[in-house]
């Protein structure tokens, strides 16, 4: 695949690290490798054990390297999940002309870039106490009154720039950044998982007219609402698939790993008499030896009960968003709900979500963010149509989108540096 750019994209979750290698040529994305490994050493983006984190991260790199040996030449993009992200709205004002001076200043692309840099600096860093992971420019106000979406080639005495950001507490973000820099040998580009999940799965029309993404993660579920192509709200439901797994552990007296395997293999989100509820499920109890049998119906009851609770909580958030956001209040949320994360892979989860949320629900994947037959995504559907990988694809989509924006330029890095880091890594490996 000549003339293409290759990206290695990794989403750092609390349960799994997911990675993909993607070749981008024109507007086509080709998956050149992908892997998932168990997460270690990190909780909600907060590094708890550097050594364990590095080991798991390197394990993932190793897997990807096996599938795509020229990994070191690629551009590395990262995202991580946390229940501590905040979506903040800011209004930053700049005087372009001194008080005692006459006239107005012409606003150029360069001036605008400089001002965005300045905003980024104000909002991100030890003094701000936060680190910016995503920044969206909403609109501009010239001379205190004129609202525009693009001020280039206009003149003004002063300009207000409305931006929204997704941020994390500075110490958490900084410690993760430093650890990642140490592993890969260059300044990493780091986004927030929920924004990447949205950018990797939502269609342009959904993002523009209004949609809510629900990421069914491990420790918690993230709700992010979009309108006019930007996030407008970000909330958390403090329950995740871990709670479903815990229930299975408790009720059937098995291990965490076995419970998770049971959920993957036999989990049904709905308790539906039209399914074969008498089918037998075999599993091992906590001792790893005693083999037990239960019916699919009994298992479905346990899984269903907790998922119902999660979606009832999501529904409260959804209703609240419908009330609080004026455009939603008037027109409803046309895009309804899109589900991502490992939880979105539980069989018939969209049926349950539709039932409880009483709106249109679909599972989100990169493949489904394009019209049917667009042929822009090449690769096994195991990964391209997988809601768990939403953020890994989204990192690339997001990176390409913010090409001219602040985040790319403010986080200088060269792919050759990633190569250097990788060489170091390889040396340690063999
Ligand atoms: N095919 C599947 N069927 C059922 N459950 C699944 C499937 N795949 C993954 N899961 C479960 O979904 C849960 C969440 O997985 P996911 O990879 O989204 O977590 P994560 O990204 O590490 O977590 P977080 O985003 O909360 O930090 C896991 O407990 C996993 O076992
Ligand atoms: Mg996740």
mmCIF file of N, CA and C in Angstrom, residues 292-361:
data_model
loop_
_atom_site.group_PDB
_atom_site.id
_atom_site.type_symbol
_atom_site.label_atom_id
_atom_site.label_comp_id
_atom_site.label_asym_id
_atom_site.label_seq_id
_atom_site.Cartn_x
_atom_site.Cartn_y
_atom_site.Cartn_z
ATOM 1 N N UNK A 292 -20.167 -27.364 37.252
ATOM 2 C CA UNK A 292 -21.580 -27.135 37.580
ATOM 3 C C UNK A 292 -22.360 -26.904 36.307
ATOM 4 N N UNK A 293 -23.640 -27.162 36.402
ATOM 5 C CA UNK A 293 -24.503 -26.898 35.254
ATOM 6 C C UNK A 293 -25.668 -26.020 35.686
ATOM 7 N N UNK A 294 -25.951 -25.034 34.868
ATOM 8 C CA UNK A 294 -27.141 -24.212 35.113
ATOM 9 C C UNK A 294 -27.869 -24.040 33.783
ATOM 10 N N UNK A 295 -29.109 -23.585 33.873
ATOM 11 C CA UNK A 295 -29.848 -23.371 32.624
ATOM 12 C C UNK A 295 -29.555 -21.980 32.078
ATOM 13 N N UNK A 296 -29.680 -21.858 30.765
ATOM 14 C CA UNK A 296 -29.460 -20.558 30.116
ATOM 15 C C UNK A 296 -30.428 -19.526 30.681
ATOM 16 N N UNK A 297 -31.624 -19.985 31.046
ATOM 17 C CA UNK A 297 -32.634 -19.084 31.594
ATOM 18 C C UNK A 297 -32.191 -18.477 32.915
ATOM 19 N N UNK A 298 -31.645 -19.329 33.784
ATOM 20 C CA UNK A 298 -31.197 -18.850 35.090
ATOM 21 C C UNK A 298 -30.057 -17.834 34.922
ATOM 22 N N UNK A 299 -29.181 -18.149 33.982
ATOM 23 C CA UNK A 299 -28.053 -17.254 33.718
ATOM 24 C C UNK A 299 -28.549 -15.916 33.163
ATOM 25 N N UNK A 300 -29.494 -16.009 32.214
ATOM 26 C CA UNK A 300 -30.020 -14.792 31.577
ATOM 27 C C UNK A 300 -30.680 -13.877 32.616
ATOM 28 N N UNK A 301 -31.338 -14.487 33.610
ATOM 29 C CA UNK A 301 -31.999 -13.693 34.658
ATOM 30 C C UNK A 301 -31.011 -12.810 35.411
ATOM 31 N N UNK A 302 -29.875 -13.404 35.744
ATOM 32 C CA UNK A 302 -28.856 -12.677 36.511
ATOM 33 C C UNK A 302 -28.265 -11.540 35.676
ATOM 34 N N UNK A 303 -27.938 -11.867 34.428
ATOM 35 C CA UNK A 303 -27.336 -10.859 33.542
ATOM 36 C C UNK A 303 -28.336 -9.736 33.278
ATOM 37 N N UNK A 304 -29.570 -10.146 32.994
ATOM 38 C CA UNK A 304 -30.607 -9.175 32.663
ATOM 39 C C UNK A 304 -30.885 -8.196 33.802
ATOM 40 N N UNK A 305 -30.913 -8.707 35.022
ATOM 41 C CA UNK A 305 -31.279 -7.857 36.164
ATOM 42 C C UNK A 305 -30.325 -6.673 36.293
ATOM 43 N N UNK A 306 -29.032 -6.945 36.219
ATOM 44 C CA UNK A 306 -28.063 -5.867 36.400
ATOM 45 C C UNK A 306 -28.044 -4.923 35.196
ATOM 46 N N UNK A 307 -28.185 -5.485 33.998
ATOM 47 C CA UNK A 307 -28.198 -4.622 32.807
ATOM 48 C C UNK A 307 -29.415 -3.700 32.819
ATOM 49 N N UNK A 308 -30.540 -4.226 33.326
ATOM 50 C CA UNK A 308 -31.748 -3.394 33.457
ATOM 51 C C UNK A 308 -31.456 -2.197 34.354
ATOM 52 N N UNK A 309 -30.764 -2.477 35.457
ATOM 53 C CA UNK A 309 -30.430 -1.416 36.403
ATOM 54 C C UNK A 309 -29.539 -0.365 35.727
ATOM 55 N N UNK A 310 -28.551 -0.845 34.975
ATOM 56 C CA UNK A 310 -27.648 0.088 34.282
ATOM 57 C C UNK A 310 -28.440 0.956 33.302
ATOM 58 N N UNK A 311 -29.288 0.321 32.499
ATOM 59 C CA UNK A 311 -30.028 1.095 31.492
ATOM 60 C C UNK A 311 -31.086 2.002 32.114
ATOM 61 N N UNK A 312 -31.624 1.598 33.258
ATOM 62 C CA UNK A 312 -32.552 2.515 33.933
ATOM 63 C C UNK A 312 -31.836 3.785 34.367
ATOM 64 N N UNK A 313 -30.596 3.627 34.804
ATOM 65 C CA UNK A 313 -29.812 4.797 35.190
ATOM 66 C C UNK A 313 -29.443 5.627 33.957
ATOM 67 N N UNK A 314 -29.105 4.939 32.876
ATOM 68 C CA UNK A 314 -28.795 5.653 31.633
ATOM 69 C C UNK A 314 -30.038 6.422 31.170
ATOM 70 N N UNK A 315 -31.190 5.808 31.359
ATOM 71 C CA UNK A 315 -32.434 6.440 30.913
ATOM 72 C C UNK A 315 -32.678 7.757 31.652
ATOM 73 N N UNK A 316 -32.355 7.748 32.936
ATOM 74 C CA UNK A 316 -32.517 8.988 33.715
ATOM 75 C C UNK A 316 -31.625 10.089 33.145
ATOM 76 N N UNK A 317 -30.406 9.715 32.798
ATOM 77 C CA UNK A 317 -29.479 10.695 32.205
ATOM 78 C C UNK A 317 -30.028 11.166 30.857
ATOM 79 N N UNK A 318 -30.503 10.223 30.064
ATOM 80 C CA UNK A 318 -31.034 10.539 28.726
ATOM 81 C C UNK A 318 -32.200 11.518 28.826
ATOM 82 N N UNK A 319 -33.098 11.222 29.768
ATOM 83 C CA UNK A 319 -34.274 12.102 29.967
ATOM 84 C C UNK A 319 -33.824 13.492 30.410
ATOM 85 N N UNK A 320 -32.841 13.512 31.265
ATOM 86 C CA UNK A 320 -32.340 14.783 31.764
ATOM 87 C C UNK A 320 -31.707 15.608 30.632
ATOM 88 N N UNK A 321 -30.995 14.932 29.755
ATOM 89 C CA UNK A 321 -30.391 15.621 28.605
ATOM 90 C C UNK A 321 -31.488 16.189 27.712
ATOM 91 N N UNK A 322 -32.534 15.415 27.519
ATOM 92 C CA UNK A 322 -33.664 15.888 26.695
ATOM 93 C C UNK A 322 -34.298 17.144 27.284
ATOM 94 N N UNK A 323 -34.277 17.207 28.602
ATOM 95 C CA UNK A 323 -34.862 18.377 29.281
ATOM 96 C C UNK A 323 -33.925 19.577 29.262
ATOM 97 N N UNK A 324 -32.631 19.298 29.479
ATOM 98 C CA UNK A 324 -31.675 20.392 29.705
ATOM 99 C C UNK A 324 -31.160 21.058 28.439
ATOM 100 N N UNK A 325 -31.029 20.292 27.356
ATOM 101 C CA UNK A 325 -30.454 20.875 26.138
ATOM 102 C C UNK A 325 -31.598 21.367 25.249
ATOM 103 N N UNK A 326 -31.687 22.688 25.046
ATOM 104 C CA UNK A 326 -32.852 23.275 24.366
ATOM 105 C C UNK A 326 -33.177 22.625 23.018
ATOM 106 N N UNK A 327 -32.145 22.371 22.203
ATOM 107 C CA UNK A 327 -32.399 21.770 20.879
ATOM 108 C C UNK A 327 -32.997 20.372 21.027
ATOM 109 N N UNK A 328 -32.545 19.647 22.057
ATOM 110 C CA UNK A 328 -33.086 18.308 22.310
ATOM 111 C C UNK A 328 -34.540 18.423 22.766
ATOM 112 N N UNK A 329 -34.784 19.462 23.591
ATOM 113 C CA UNK A 329 -36.128 19.641 24.144
ATOM 114 C C UNK A 329 -37.132 19.871 23.016
ATOM 115 N N UNK A 330 -36.685 20.633 22.024
ATOM 116 C CA UNK A 330 -37.575 20.953 20.910
ATOM 117 C C UNK A 330 -37.764 19.790 19.945
ATOM 118 N N UNK A 331 -36.643 19.150 19.578
ATOM 119 C CA UNK A 331 -36.706 18.149 18.498
ATOM 120 C C UNK A 331 -36.480 16.716 18.961
ATOM 121 N N UNK A 332 -36.296 16.503 20.255
ATOM 122 C CA UNK A 332 -35.905 15.172 20.707
ATOM 123 C C UNK A 332 -34.449 14.945 20.336
ATOM 124 N N UNK A 333 -33.994 13.699 20.467
ATOM 125 C CA UNK A 333 -32.614 13.384 20.101
ATOM 126 C C UNK A 333 -32.698 12.460 18.888
ATOM 127 N N UNK A 334 -32.587 13.034 17.685
ATOM 128 C CA UNK A 334 -32.868 12.274 16.465
ATOM 129 C C UNK A 334 -32.039 10.995 16.334
ATOM 130 N N UNK A 335 -30.786 11.050 16.736
ATOM 131 C CA UNK A 335 -29.905 9.894 16.574
ATOM 132 C C UNK A 335 -30.114 8.820 17.632
ATOM 133 N N UNK A 336 -30.906 9.122 18.667
ATOM 134 C CA UNK A 336 -31.113 8.149 19.739
ATOM 135 C C UNK A 336 -29.800 7.788 20.411
ATOM 136 N N UNK A 337 -29.624 6.483 20.662
ATOM 137 C CA UNK A 337 -28.462 6.031 21.423
ATOM 138 C C UNK A 337 -27.590 5.088 20.589
ATOM 139 N N UNK A 338 -26.289 5.275 20.694
ATOM 140 C CA UNK A 338 -25.330 4.364 20.070
ATOM 141 C C UNK A 338 -24.510 3.739 21.198
ATOM 142 N N UNK A 339 -24.421 2.410 21.192
ATOM 143 C CA UNK A 339 -23.698 1.708 22.258
ATOM 144 C C UNK A 339 -22.306 1.302 21.803
ATOM 145 N N UNK A 340 -21.312 1.525 22.659
ATOM 146 C CA UNK A 340 -19.955 1.037 22.374
ATOM 147 C C UNK A 340 -19.396 0.365 23.631
ATOM 148 N N UNK A 341 -18.151 -0.073 23.543
ATOM 149 C CA UNK A 341 -17.512 -0.752 24.675
ATOM 150 C C UNK A 341 -17.836 -2.238 24.633
ATOM 151 N N UNK A 342 -17.114 -3.004 25.443
ATOM 152 C CA UNK A 342 -17.305 -4.451 25.467
ATOM 153 C C UNK A 342 -18.746 -4.842 25.763
ATOM 154 N N UNK A 343 -19.403 -4.059 26.604
ATOM 155 C CA UNK A 343 -20.788 -4.352 26.977
ATOM 156 C C UNK A 343 -21.733 -4.339 25.786
ATOM 157 N N UNK A 344 -21.376 -3.570 24.754
ATOM 158 C CA UNK A 344 -22.230 -3.476 23.563
ATOM 159 C C UNK A 344 -22.179 -4.763 22.751
ATOM 160 N N UNK A 345 -21.294 -5.694 23.152
ATOM 161 C CA UNK A 345 -21.187 -6.960 22.419
ATOM 162 C C UNK A 345 -22.026 -8.070 23.044
ATOM 163 N N UNK A 346 -22.601 -7.791 24.196
ATOM 164 C CA UNK A 346 -23.456 -8.807 24.825
ATOM 165 C C UNK A 346 -24.659 -9.045 23.912
ATOM 166 N N UNK A 347 -24.972 -10.300 23.680
ATOM 167 C CA UNK A 347 -26.055 -10.619 22.730
ATOM 168 C C UNK A 347 -27.366 -9.955 23.139
ATOM 169 N N UNK A 348 -28.012 -9.396 22.182
ATOM 170 C CA UNK A 348 -29.323 -8.737 22.292
ATOM 171 C C UNK A 348 -29.334 -7.522 23.234
ATOM 172 N N UNK A 349 -28.188 -6.933 23.404
ATOM 173 C CA UNK A 349 -28.096 -5.748 24.265
ATOM 174 C C UNK A 349 -28.884 -4.573 23.667
ATOM 175 N N UNK A 350 -28.901 -4.465 22.325
ATOM 176 C CA UNK A 350 -29.639 -3.339 21.732
ATOM 177 C C UNK A 350 -31.143 -3.518 21.948
ATOM 178 N N UNK A 351 -31.605 -4.788 21.991
ATOM 179 C CA UNK A 351 -33.033 -5.033 22.262
ATOM 180 C C UNK A 351 -33.402 -4.531 23.659
ATOM 181 N N UNK A 352 -32.546 -4.889 24.616
ATOM 182 C CA UNK A 352 -32.817 -4.455 25.991
ATOM 183 C C UNK A 352 -32.755 -2.929 26.097
ATOM 184 N N UNK A 353 -31.740 -2.348 25.481
ATOM 185 C CA UNK A 353 -31.579 -0.891 25.555
ATOM 186 C C UNK A 353 -32.771 -0.176 24.915
ATOM 187 N N UNK A 354 -33.251 -0.689 23.798
ATOM 188 C CA UNK A 354 -34.398 -0.082 23.114
ATOM 189 C C UNK A 354 -35.624 -0.123 24.022
ATOM 190 N N UNK A 355 -35.794 -1.295 24.660
ATOM 191 C CA UNK A 355 -36.932 -1.504 25.567
ATOM 192 C C UNK A 355 -36.916 -0.494 26.720
ATOM 193 N N UNK A 356 -35.766 -0.343 27.344
ATOM 194 C CA UNK A 356 -35.681 0.504 28.532
ATOM 195 C C UNK A 356 -35.596 1.996 28.162
ATOM 196 N N UNK A 357 -34.818 2.311 27.160
ATOM 197 C CA UNK A 357 -34.583 3.722 26.831
ATOM 198 C C UNK A 357 -35.699 4.304 25.975
ATOM 199 N N UNK A 358 -36.467 3.433 25.358
ATOM 200 C CA UNK A 358 -37.588 3.841 24.494
ATOM 201 C C UNK A 358 -37.161 4.848 23.430
ATOM 202 N N UNK A 359 -36.060 4.537 22.800
ATOM 203 C CA UNK A 359 -35.623 5.329 21.660
ATOM 204 C C UNK A 359 -34.881 4.393 20.720
ATOM 205 N N UNK A 360 -34.485 4.887 19.559
ATOM 206 C CA UNK A 360 -33.719 4.042 18.639
ATOM 207 C C UNK A 360 -32.308 3.811 19.180
ATOM 208 N N UNK A 361 -31.900 2.556 19.166
ATOM 209 C CA UNK A 361 -30.578 2.193 19.691
ATOM 210 C C UNK A 361 -29.864 1.346 18.645
#
